[in-house]
Amino acid sequence: MRVSIRSLLVMLVGPTSLLAQQPTERIEIGTGTDIHARIEMHRSTYSLGDTACVRVTLVNTSDRRVGYTERGTADMVHLVVKRNGQVVHPNVEPAGSASASIANFQPRAAWPLADGQWVPITFWGYRLEEPGQYTIVGIPQIWSGYRETKPDTTTVRSNEVAFTVKAQSVAHASCNVANVEVHKPRRAEAKARADSVLEATRAKMGGVVQAKMEEDAKRKQGTTDK
C-alpha cells in the first residue's frame, strides 16, 4: 500500500497543526501619500461679505489600506488659499478639532468630509476681505502610523478650484444714494402741489361762503325795505 507524504504527516501531527502552518493572506498597508483630496466650490463668484463654502472628499487612490487618526474636518485637510497668485494667510480663528479616533481608509474608498455638506472656509481660518481672483488646493493631513515616521504634510494632492471675489459695485452704491436724493425733491414737489390744491379749495369754499352770506344779507335787506 502506497501512502503519500501528506497523509503520513496528518497521521503523525494531526490536521490542525498542518492548517496552522498554512501561509496567511498578506494585507498591504499604504501611506498618507495615497490619499488625495477632491475640492468643490458651491459658487464661482462671490461679493465681499459673502461666505464661501467648499465640499471636500478624501479618496484612497491605492489598492492598499491606510490606517489613520480621524479628527475634525479642518484638521483632515489643509487648504492653501491664493489671491492673484499670492498665498493668503488665515485671518480669523479656525474651528476647533473634534475628538480623535483610529480608523482604516479602505482601498479605493472615498470619504466625504462633514458628510458631504458645504463647509465655510472660515472653518480653516479664511474670510474673504479683498476682491480678486482666488484659488484653493488641498493637502490631506493623513498618514499611517504603521509605516510613516515623517509624514508628508506639505505636498499638494488635490485638484485646484478657482473663484472670483468682487468688490461692492460703486455704481450700485452711488445709484442708491442718487435715488434718495431724487426722491427728496419729488416728495417736496408733491407736498407743494397738495398744499396748493388745499389752498385753492379753501379759497373756493371761502368764496362760496362769502357769496352765500352776501345773498342772505341782500334778501334780509329787501325784506326790511318792504
XYZ file of C-alpha atoms in Angstrom:
226
model
C 0.000 0.000 0.000
C 1.357 3.364 -1.053
C 0.947 6.242 1.441
C 1.540 9.850 0.454
C 3.828 12.052 2.484
C 0.924 14.409 3.308
C -1.194 11.528 4.611
C 1.704 10.354 6.722
C 2.153 13.847 8.206
C -1.549 14.070 9.001
C -1.331 10.787 10.880
C 1.739 11.950 12.808
C 0.948 15.557 13.730
C -2.784 15.875 13.024
C -4.680 18.098 10.577
C -4.887 21.138 12.922
C -1.126 21.567 13.051
C -0.893 21.492 9.273
C -3.577 24.170 8.904
C -1.737 26.397 11.339
C 1.310 26.241 9.141
C -0.528 27.454 6.021
C 0.554 30.979 4.916
C -1.926 33.731 5.798
C -3.079 36.413 3.364
C -0.823 39.461 3.487
C -2.527 42.823 3.985
C -0.859 45.686 2.153
C -0.549 48.848 4.236
C -0.491 52.135 2.367
C 0.785 55.574 3.308
C -0.688 59.040 3.572
C 0.579 59.911 0.110
C -2.042 57.512 -1.254
C -4.767 59.865 -0.006
C -5.868 62.687 -2.300
C -8.493 65.387 -1.901
C -11.278 66.409 -4.276
C -12.411 70.008 -3.685
C -15.605 71.692 -4.928
C -16.803 75.308 -4.598
C -20.522 75.959 -4.191
C -20.251 79.121 -6.317
C -17.776 80.578 -8.802
C -18.368 84.243 -7.930
C -18.714 85.977 -4.567
C -19.002 89.529 -3.276
C -17.173 90.917 -0.287
C -19.006 89.822 2.827
C -20.272 86.583 1.273
C -19.469 83.254 2.897
C -17.514 80.970 0.573
C -18.069 77.248 1.109
C -16.247 74.136 -0.057
C -17.015 70.446 -0.158
C -14.019 68.150 0.356
C -13.858 64.436 -0.375
C -10.803 62.373 0.531
C -10.000 59.455 -1.764
C -7.672 56.493 -1.276
C -6.104 56.209 -4.727
C -4.293 52.939 -3.962
C -5.166 49.277 -3.544
C -3.774 49.401 -0.004
C -5.413 50.077 3.307
C -4.292 53.190 5.171
C -4.662 53.432 8.919
C -5.093 56.965 10.271
C -6.372 59.085 13.133
C -9.770 60.636 12.402
C -10.149 64.243 13.575
C -12.217 67.322 12.751
C -12.934 68.333 9.147
C -10.468 71.235 9.078
C -7.755 69.007 10.559
C -8.094 66.283 7.930
C -7.026 68.508 5.031
C -5.025 71.733 4.946
C -6.283 74.341 2.462
C -3.873 76.633 0.636
C -5.649 79.802 -0.498
C -4.128 82.222 -3.007
C -5.320 85.622 -4.190
C -3.984 86.815 -7.534
C -1.248 84.183 -7.250
C -0.133 85.185 -3.745
C -0.647 83.000 -0.663
C -3.350 84.295 1.682
C -2.785 83.683 5.373
C -5.660 82.792 7.726
C -7.306 85.923 9.109
C -9.915 84.527 11.524
C -9.903 81.902 14.247
C -10.291 78.416 12.693
C -12.736 75.839 14.002
C -11.594 73.623 16.828
C -10.724 69.968 16.336
C -13.107 67.153 17.180
C -12.091 64.200 19.330
C -9.688 61.816 17.596
C -10.330 58.152 16.832
C -8.430 55.415 14.990
C -9.818 54.265 11.652
C -8.837 52.490 8.422
C -9.114 54.012 4.952
C -10.079 51.122 2.717
C -8.568 50.700 -0.790
C -10.159 52.884 -3.493
C -12.627 54.267 -0.958
C -13.964 57.845 -0.913
C -14.750 59.750 2.266
C -16.812 62.971 2.025
C -15.802 65.164 4.945
C -18.626 66.615 7.053
C -20.947 64.012 5.487
C -20.658 65.772 2.133
C -22.054 69.087 3.369
C -20.809 72.515 2.266
C -18.354 73.848 4.834
C -17.500 77.579 5.194
C -13.819 78.291 4.576
C -13.868 80.172 7.885
C -13.507 76.684 9.381
C -9.945 76.841 8.053
C -9.497 80.449 9.209
C -10.201 82.280 5.940
C -12.590 85.171 5.388
C -12.849 86.974 2.051
C -11.788 90.549 2.770
C -10.340 91.652 -0.586
C -11.572 91.339 -4.166
C -9.565 89.349 -6.688
C -9.046 86.005 -8.386
C -8.733 83.199 -5.837
C -7.601 79.572 -5.979
C -7.702 76.775 -3.410
C -5.762 73.498 -3.263
C -5.626 70.885 -0.532
C -3.015 68.893 1.369
C -4.518 65.830 3.107
C -3.282 65.537 6.685
C -3.430 61.734 6.830
C -0.575 59.356 7.439
C -0.207 55.773 8.524
C 1.352 55.332 11.915
C 2.420 51.825 10.888
C 4.879 52.905 8.216
C 5.442 56.667 8.326
C 7.673 58.294 10.890
C 7.933 61.512 8.840
C 4.597 62.027 7.096
C 4.331 64.231 4.009
C 2.002 67.039 5.030
C 3.265 69.657 2.585
C 2.801 68.185 -0.903
C -0.382 69.284 -2.668
C -2.534 66.265 -3.518
C -5.757 67.696 -4.857
C -7.379 69.464 -7.757
C -7.381 73.262 -7.905
C -10.600 75.279 -7.712
C -10.839 78.909 -8.803
C -13.357 81.615 -7.959
C -13.761 85.381 -8.136
C -14.455 87.832 -5.331
C -15.965 91.106 -6.491
C -15.973 94.384 -4.595
C -19.273 96.124 -3.911
C -20.236 97.954 -7.096
C -19.519 101.709 -6.846
C -22.189 102.440 -9.455
C -24.702 100.449 -7.447
C -23.816 102.315 -4.251
C -24.000 105.743 -5.922
C -27.293 104.745 -7.519
C -28.732 104.059 -4.081
C -27.603 107.493 -2.888
C -28.935 109.146 -6.055
C -32.328 107.568 -5.573
C -32.585 109.020 -2.085
C -31.629 112.482 -3.328
C -34.038 112.309 -6.272
C -36.935 111.255 -4.082
C -36.492 114.157 -1.669
C -37.431 116.957 -4.137
C -40.170 114.788 -5.580
C -41.714 114.457 -2.153
C -41.362 118.215 -1.649
C -42.998 118.897 -5.006
C -45.850 116.588 -4.178
C -46.356 118.341 -0.843
C -46.305 121.741 -2.526
C -48.918 120.602 -5.041
C -51.069 119.213 -2.256
C -50.785 122.478 -0.333
C -51.689 124.432 -3.459
C -54.764 122.302 -4.046
C -55.734 122.722 -0.418
C -55.397 126.491 -0.598
C -57.378 126.628 -3.807
C -60.074 124.514 -2.249
C -60.162 126.733 0.793
C -60.327 129.833 -1.378
C -63.120 128.367 -3.456
C -65.035 127.302 -0.400
C -64.445 130.693 1.129
C -65.804 132.391 -1.991
C -68.916 130.240 -1.935
C -69.487 131.003 1.719
C -68.954 134.716 1.146
C -71.397 134.779 -1.792
C -73.955 132.947 0.298
C -73.574 135.433 3.108
C -73.966 138.375 0.729
C -77.049 136.813 -0.825
C -78.584 136.274 2.588
C -77.773 139.872 3.551
C -79.451 141.248 0.385
C -82.514 139.105 0.986
C -82.814 140.399 4.527
C -82.330 143.960 3.329
C -85.127 143.580 0.766
C -87.448 142.270 3.399
C -86.757 145.232 5.648
C -87.430 147.755 2.887
C -90.865 146.325 2.272
